[in-house]
Structures are given as structure tokens and as C-alpha cells.
XYZ file of N, CA, C and O in Angstrom:
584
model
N 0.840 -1.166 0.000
C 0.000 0.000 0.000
C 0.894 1.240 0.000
O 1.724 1.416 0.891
N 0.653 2.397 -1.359
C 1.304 3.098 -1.139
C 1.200 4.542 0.010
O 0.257 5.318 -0.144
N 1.905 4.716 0.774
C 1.793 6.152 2.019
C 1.565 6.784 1.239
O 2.229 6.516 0.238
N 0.684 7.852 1.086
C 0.690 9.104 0.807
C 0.577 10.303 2.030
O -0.097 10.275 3.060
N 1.567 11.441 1.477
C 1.715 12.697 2.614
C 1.282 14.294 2.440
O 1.651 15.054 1.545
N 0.740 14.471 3.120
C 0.354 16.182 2.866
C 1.463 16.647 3.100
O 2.184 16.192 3.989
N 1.909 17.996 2.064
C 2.536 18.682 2.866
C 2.020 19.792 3.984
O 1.432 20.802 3.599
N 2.242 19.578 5.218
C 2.073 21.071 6.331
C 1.647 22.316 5.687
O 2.217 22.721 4.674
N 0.647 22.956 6.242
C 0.624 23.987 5.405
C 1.586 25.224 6.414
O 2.100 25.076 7.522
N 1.554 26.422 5.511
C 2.337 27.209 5.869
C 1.994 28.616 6.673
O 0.900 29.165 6.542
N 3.079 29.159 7.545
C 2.420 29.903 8.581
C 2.777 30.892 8.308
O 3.081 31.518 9.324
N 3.031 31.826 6.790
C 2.881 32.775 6.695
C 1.415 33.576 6.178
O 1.048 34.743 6.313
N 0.781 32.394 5.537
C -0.471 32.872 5.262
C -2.020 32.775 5.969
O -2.875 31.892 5.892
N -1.994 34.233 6.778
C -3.102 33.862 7.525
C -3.752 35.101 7.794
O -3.123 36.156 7.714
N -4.402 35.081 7.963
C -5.403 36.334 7.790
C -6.617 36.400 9.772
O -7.296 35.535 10.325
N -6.392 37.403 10.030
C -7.327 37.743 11.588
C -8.159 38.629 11.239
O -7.681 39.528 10.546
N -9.719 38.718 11.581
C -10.984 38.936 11.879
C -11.476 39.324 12.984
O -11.982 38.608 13.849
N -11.326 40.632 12.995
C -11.643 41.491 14.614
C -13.015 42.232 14.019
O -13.022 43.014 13.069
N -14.070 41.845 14.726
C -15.143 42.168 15.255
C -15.025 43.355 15.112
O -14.066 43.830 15.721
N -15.829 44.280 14.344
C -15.829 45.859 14.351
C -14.533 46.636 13.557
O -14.605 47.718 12.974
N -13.546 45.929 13.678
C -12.195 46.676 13.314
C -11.946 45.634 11.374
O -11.640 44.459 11.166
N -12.162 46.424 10.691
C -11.850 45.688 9.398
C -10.936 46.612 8.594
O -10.864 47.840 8.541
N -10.151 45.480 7.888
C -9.158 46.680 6.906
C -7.530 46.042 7.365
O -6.551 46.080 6.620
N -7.545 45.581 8.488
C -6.668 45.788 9.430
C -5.483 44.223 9.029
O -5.857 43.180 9.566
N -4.545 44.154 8.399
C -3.780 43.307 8.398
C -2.253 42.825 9.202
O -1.484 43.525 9.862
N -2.204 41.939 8.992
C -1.081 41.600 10.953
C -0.025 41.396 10.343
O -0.244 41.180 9.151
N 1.027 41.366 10.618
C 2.245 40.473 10.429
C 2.701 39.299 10.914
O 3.573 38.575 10.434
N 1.745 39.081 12.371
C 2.097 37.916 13.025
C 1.361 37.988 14.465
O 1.338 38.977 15.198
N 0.664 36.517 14.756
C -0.192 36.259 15.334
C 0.063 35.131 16.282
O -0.262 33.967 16.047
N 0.571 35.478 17.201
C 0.818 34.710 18.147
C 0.103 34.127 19.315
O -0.982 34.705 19.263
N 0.062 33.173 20.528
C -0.865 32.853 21.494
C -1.607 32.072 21.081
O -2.534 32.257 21.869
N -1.959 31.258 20.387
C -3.010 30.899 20.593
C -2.461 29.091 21.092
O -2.002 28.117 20.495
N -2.854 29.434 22.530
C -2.103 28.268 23.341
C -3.334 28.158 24.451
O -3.860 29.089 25.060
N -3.708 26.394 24.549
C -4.456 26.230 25.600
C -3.578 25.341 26.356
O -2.668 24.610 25.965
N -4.170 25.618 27.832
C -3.876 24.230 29.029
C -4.697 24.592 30.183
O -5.351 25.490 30.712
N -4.117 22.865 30.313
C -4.764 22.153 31.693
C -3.881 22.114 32.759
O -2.774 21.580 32.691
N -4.427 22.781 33.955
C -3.744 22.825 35.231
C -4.243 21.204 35.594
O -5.137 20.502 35.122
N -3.134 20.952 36.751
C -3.297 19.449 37.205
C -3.566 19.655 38.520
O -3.195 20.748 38.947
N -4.189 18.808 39.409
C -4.538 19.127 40.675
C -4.502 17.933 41.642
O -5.389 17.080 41.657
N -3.201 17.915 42.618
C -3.057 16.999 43.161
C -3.909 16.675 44.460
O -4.088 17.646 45.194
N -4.425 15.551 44.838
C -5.559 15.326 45.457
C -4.832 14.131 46.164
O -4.246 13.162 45.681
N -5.065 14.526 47.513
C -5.121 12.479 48.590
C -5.883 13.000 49.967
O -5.800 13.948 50.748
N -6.787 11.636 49.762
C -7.000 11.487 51.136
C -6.836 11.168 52.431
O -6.299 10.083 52.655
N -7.169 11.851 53.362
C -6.307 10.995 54.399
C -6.814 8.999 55.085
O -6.436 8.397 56.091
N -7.700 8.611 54.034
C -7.559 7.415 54.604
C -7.555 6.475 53.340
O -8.216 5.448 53.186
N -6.537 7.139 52.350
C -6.397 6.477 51.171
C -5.213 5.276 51.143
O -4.065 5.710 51.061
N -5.347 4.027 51.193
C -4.161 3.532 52.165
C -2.607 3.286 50.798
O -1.481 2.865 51.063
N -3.130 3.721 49.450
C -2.030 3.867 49.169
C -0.702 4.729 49.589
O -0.582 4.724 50.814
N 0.098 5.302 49.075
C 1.066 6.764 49.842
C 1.289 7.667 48.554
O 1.838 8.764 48.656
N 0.878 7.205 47.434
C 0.673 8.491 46.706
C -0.268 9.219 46.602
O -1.190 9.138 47.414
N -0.286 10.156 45.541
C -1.472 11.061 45.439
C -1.887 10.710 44.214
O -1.345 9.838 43.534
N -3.350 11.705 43.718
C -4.056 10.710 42.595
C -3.619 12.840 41.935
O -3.148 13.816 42.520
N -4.148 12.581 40.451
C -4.072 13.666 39.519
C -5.166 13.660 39.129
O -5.629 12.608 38.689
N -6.109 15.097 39.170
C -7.446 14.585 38.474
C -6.970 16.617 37.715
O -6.279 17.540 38.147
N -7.779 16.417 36.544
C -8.130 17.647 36.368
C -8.168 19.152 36.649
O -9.163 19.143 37.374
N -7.850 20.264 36.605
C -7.920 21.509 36.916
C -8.593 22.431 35.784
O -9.519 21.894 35.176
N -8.301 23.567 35.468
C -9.019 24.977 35.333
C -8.155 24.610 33.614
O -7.027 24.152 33.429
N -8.859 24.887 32.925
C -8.481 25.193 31.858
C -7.824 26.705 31.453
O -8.459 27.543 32.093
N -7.021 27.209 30.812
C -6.730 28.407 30.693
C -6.108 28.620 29.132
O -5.564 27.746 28.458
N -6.327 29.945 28.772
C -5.624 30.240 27.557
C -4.500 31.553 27.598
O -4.591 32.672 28.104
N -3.559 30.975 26.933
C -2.569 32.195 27.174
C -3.185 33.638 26.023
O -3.965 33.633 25.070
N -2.540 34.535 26.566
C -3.146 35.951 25.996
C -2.749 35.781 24.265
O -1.777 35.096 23.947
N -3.636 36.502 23.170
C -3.011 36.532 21.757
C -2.285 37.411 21.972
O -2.359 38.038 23.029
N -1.092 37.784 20.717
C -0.319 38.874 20.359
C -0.370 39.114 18.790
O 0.165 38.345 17.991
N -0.896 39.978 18.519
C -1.103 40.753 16.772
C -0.205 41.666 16.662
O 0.012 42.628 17.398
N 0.600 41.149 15.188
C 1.433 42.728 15.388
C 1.673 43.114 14.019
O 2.044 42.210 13.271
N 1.516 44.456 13.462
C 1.462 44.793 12.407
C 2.184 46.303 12.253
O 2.593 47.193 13.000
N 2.082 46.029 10.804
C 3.061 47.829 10.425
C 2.201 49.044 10.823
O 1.169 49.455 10.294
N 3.038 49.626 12.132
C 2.368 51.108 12.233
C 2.124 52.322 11.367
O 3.065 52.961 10.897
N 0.474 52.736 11.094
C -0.058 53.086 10.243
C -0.933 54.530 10.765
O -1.101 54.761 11.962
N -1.429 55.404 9.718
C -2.527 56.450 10.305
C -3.621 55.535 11.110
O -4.290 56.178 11.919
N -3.878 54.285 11.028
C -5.008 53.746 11.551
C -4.815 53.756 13.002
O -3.645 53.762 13.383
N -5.745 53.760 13.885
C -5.598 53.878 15.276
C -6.419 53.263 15.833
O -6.524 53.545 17.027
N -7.265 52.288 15.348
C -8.326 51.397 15.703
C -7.633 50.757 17.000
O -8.084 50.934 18.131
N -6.748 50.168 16.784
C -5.882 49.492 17.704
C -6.190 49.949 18.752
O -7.092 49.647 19.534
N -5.064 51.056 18.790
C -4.836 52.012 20.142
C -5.871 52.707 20.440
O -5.487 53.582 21.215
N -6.843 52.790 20.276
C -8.174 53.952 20.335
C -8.851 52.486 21.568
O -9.227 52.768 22.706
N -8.879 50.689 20.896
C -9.845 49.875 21.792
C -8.895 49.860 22.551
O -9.633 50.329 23.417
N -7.478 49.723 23.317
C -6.817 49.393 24.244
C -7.076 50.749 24.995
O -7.328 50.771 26.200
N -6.973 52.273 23.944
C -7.131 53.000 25.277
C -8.639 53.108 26.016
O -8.757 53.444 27.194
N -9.729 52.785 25.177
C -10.828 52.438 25.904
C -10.957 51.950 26.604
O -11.709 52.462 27.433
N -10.449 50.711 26.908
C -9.816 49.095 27.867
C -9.423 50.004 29.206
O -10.016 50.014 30.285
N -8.529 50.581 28.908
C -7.345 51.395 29.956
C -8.392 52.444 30.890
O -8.301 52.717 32.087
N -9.359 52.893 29.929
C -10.748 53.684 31.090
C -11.386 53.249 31.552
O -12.199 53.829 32.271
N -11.345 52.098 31.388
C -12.499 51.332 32.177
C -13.413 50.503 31.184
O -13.885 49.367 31.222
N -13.454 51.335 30.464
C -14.708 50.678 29.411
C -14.231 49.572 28.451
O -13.983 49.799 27.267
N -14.067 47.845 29.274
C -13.219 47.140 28.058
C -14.930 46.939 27.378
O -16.040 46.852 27.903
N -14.329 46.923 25.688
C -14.999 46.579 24.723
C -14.533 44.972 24.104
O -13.577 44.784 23.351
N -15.619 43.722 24.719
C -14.997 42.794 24.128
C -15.343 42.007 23.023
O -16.511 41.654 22.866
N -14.310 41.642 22.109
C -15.026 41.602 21.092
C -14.450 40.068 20.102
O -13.297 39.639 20.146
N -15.542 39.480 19.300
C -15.044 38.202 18.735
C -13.712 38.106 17.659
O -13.305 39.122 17.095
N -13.195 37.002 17.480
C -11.609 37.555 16.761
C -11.647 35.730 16.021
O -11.720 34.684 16.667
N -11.575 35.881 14.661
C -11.035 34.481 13.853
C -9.854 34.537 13.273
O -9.383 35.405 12.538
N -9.365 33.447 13.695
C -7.470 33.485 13.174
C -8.145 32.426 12.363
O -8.971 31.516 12.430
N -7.310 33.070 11.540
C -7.745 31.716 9.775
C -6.748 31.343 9.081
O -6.132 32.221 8.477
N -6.274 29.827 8.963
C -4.836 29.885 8.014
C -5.489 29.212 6.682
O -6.389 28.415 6.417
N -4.398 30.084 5.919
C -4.963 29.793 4.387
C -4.255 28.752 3.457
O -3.205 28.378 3.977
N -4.470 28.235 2.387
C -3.445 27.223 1.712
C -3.119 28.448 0.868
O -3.635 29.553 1.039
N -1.865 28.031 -0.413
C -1.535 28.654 -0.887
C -2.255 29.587 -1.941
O -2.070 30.707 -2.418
N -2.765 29.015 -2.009
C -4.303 29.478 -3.227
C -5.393 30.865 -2.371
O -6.235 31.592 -2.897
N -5.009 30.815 -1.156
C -5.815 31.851 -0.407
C -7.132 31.446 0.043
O -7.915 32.254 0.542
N -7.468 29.896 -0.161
C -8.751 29.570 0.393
C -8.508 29.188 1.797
O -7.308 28.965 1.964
N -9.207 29.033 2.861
C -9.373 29.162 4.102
C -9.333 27.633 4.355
O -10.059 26.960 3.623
N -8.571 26.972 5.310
C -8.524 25.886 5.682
C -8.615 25.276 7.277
O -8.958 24.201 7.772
N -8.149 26.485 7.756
C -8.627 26.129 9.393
C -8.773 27.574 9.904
O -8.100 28.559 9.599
N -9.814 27.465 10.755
C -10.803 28.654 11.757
C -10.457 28.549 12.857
O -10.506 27.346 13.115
N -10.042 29.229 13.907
C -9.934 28.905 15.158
C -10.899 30.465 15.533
O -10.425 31.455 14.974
N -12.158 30.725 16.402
C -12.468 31.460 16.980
C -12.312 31.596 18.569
O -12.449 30.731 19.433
N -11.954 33.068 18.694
C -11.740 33.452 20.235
C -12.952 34.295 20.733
O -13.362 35.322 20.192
N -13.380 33.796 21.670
C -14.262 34.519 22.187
C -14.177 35.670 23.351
O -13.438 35.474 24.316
N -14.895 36.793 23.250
C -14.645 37.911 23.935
C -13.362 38.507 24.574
O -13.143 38.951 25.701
N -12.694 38.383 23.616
C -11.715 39.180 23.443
C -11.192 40.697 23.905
O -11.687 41.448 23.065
N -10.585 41.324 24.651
C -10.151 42.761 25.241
C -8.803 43.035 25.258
O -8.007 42.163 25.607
N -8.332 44.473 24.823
C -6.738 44.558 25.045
C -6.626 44.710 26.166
O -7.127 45.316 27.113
N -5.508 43.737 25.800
C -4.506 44.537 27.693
C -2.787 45.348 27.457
O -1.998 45.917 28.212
N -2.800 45.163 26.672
C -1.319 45.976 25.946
C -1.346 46.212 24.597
O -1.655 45.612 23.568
N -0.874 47.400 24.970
C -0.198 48.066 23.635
C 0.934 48.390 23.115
O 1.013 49.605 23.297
N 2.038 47.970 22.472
C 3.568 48.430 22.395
C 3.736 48.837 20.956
O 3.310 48.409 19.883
N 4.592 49.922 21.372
C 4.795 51.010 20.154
C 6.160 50.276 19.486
O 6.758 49.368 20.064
N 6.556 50.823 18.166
C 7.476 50.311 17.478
C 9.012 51.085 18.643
O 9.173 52.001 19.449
N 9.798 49.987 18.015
C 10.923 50.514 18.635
C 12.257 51.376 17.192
O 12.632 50.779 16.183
N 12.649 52.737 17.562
C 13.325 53.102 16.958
C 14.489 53.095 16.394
O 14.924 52.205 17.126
N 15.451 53.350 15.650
C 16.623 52.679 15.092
C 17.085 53.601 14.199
O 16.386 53.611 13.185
N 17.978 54.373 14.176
C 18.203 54.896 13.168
C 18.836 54.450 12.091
O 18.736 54.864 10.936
N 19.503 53.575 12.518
C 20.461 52.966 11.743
C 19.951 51.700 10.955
O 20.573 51.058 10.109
N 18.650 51.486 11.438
C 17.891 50.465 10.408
C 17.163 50.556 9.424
O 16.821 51.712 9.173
N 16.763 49.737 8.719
C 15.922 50.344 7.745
C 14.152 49.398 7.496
O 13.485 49.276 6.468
N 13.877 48.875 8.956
C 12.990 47.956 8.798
C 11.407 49.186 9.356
O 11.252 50.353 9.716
N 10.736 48.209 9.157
C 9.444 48.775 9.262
C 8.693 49.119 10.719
O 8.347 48.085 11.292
N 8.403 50.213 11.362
C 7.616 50.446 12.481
C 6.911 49.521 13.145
O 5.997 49.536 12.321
N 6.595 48.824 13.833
C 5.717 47.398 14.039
C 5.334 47.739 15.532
O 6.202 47.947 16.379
N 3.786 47.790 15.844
C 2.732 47.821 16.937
C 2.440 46.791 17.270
O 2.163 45.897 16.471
N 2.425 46.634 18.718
C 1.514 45.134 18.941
C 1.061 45.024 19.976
O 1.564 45.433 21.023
N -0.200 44.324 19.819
C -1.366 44.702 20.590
C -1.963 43.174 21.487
O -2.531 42.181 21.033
N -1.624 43.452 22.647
C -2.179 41.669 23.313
C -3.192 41.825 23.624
O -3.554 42.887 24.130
N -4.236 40.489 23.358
C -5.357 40.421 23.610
C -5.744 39.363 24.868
O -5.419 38.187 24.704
N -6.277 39.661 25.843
C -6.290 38.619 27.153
C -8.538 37.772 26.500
O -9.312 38.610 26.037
N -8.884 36.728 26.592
C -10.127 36.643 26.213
C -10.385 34.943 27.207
O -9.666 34.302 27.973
N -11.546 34.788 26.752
C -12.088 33.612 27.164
C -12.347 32.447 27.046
O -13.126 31.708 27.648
N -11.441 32.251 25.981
C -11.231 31.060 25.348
C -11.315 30.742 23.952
O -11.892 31.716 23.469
N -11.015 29.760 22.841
C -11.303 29.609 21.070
C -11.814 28.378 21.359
O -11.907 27.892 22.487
N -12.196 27.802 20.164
C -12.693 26.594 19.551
C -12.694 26.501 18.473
O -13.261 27.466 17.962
N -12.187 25.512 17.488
C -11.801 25.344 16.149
C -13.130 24.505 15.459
O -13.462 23.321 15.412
N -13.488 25.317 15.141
C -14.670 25.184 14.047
C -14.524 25.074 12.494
O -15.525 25.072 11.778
N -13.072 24.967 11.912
C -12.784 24.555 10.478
C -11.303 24.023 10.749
O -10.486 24.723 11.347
N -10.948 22.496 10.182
C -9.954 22.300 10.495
C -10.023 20.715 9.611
O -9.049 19.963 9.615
């Protein structure tokens, strides 16, 4: 029987979907990481002498979007809203594409809010591009195309 192999697709092509904010393209999209805390448990009349492992809190680490700094201020306008008090939270789809630009896997995050904002860092002596980036702390994704 002959194996046949996909190749991996590739992680430069991917495109993010912010709720309200459109237009807006990234350079790179980081976080999207889940886990399981472990939770050690014994009783006291358990007559083995170890402990048992059952389950804990699920958690997701914060996203990071970061793109070429632009007149646009969408960004910095919802983080400084965030920063008054008023977080605005909002839905976000990270989508990776095949080479052709059709959509092959969806991962959605739900309620989404900034918690940082970092400005490009300066250089005179370089010649690379301004780059903003904006972390998003939220409530969890689920992959709905894959």
C-alpha cells in the first residue's frame, strides 16, 4: 500500500478577523495556546502513599497581533478604551490559508479585550518597518474549520 503525505501547510499565510475593526492586516499572530492545570488530590484514609491527579481549570494564554504602524488607530483607540475602564470585548477568527488563499482552518476566540499596547521601537540605523503590537487577554477559542 502506497503512504501518501500532505505537505504542512504554511504559517505565513493567515489572515485575523476582529469584530468591528476591518481593513486591518497583521504580520504575526501569536498565542493561541491552551492548558490544563493538574490538581493533586489524597485522602487521608487512602491507604495507598501516593497522590491521585485529576483535572484543573483550563486556561488560555493571551493573543499577540502585530502589524506595520499606520494612520489607523483602531488598535490604540480599543486598548485606550480598555485602559478607562470601558473594556470593549469583542469576537476575533485566526484563519490559516493554503496557498491558493482559500481558508482551511478557523480557530475562533471569544470575547476578546486589550490589555497591551507596544509602540514600534526606533533605530536609526535600520531600515525595517515600524511594528505595533497589541495583546489580547479573552475567554477562550474553539476550532470550528480544520
Amino acid at each position: 500500500m502506497a503512504q501518501t503525505s500532505k505537505d504542512p501547510f504554511l504559517g505565513h499565510n493567515f489572515a485575523v478577523e476582529l469584530d468591528g475593526i476591518t481593513g486591518t492586516g497583521f504580520k504575526e499572530c501569536s498565542g493561541l495556546e491552551r492548558s490544563q492545570s493538574v490538581v493533586t488530590y489524597r485522602e487521608g484514609t487512602d491507604p495507598t502513599l501516593g497522590s491521585r491527579k485529576i483535572p484543573g481549570l483550563v486556561t488560555s494564554a493571551n493573543i499577540t497581533l502585530k502589524r506595520g504602524l499606520t494612520q489607523d488607530r483602531n488598535l490604540w483607540d480599543w486598548q485606550t478604551k480598555a485602559t478607562k475602564g470601558s473594556v470593549d470585548r469583542r469576537s476575533i477568527s485566526i484563519i490559516l490559508l493554503d496557498a491558493g488563499g482559500a481558508e482551511v482552518m478557523r480557530w475562533n476566540v471569544r470575547n476578546a479585550w486589550p490589555v497591551k499596547w507596544s509602540g514600534p521601537a526606533f533605530d536609526a540605523a535600520a531600515d525595517s518597518v515600524s511594528i505595533e503590537s497589541l495583546e489580547l487577554a479573552h475567554e477562550g477559542f474553539e476550532v470550528v474549520k480544520w
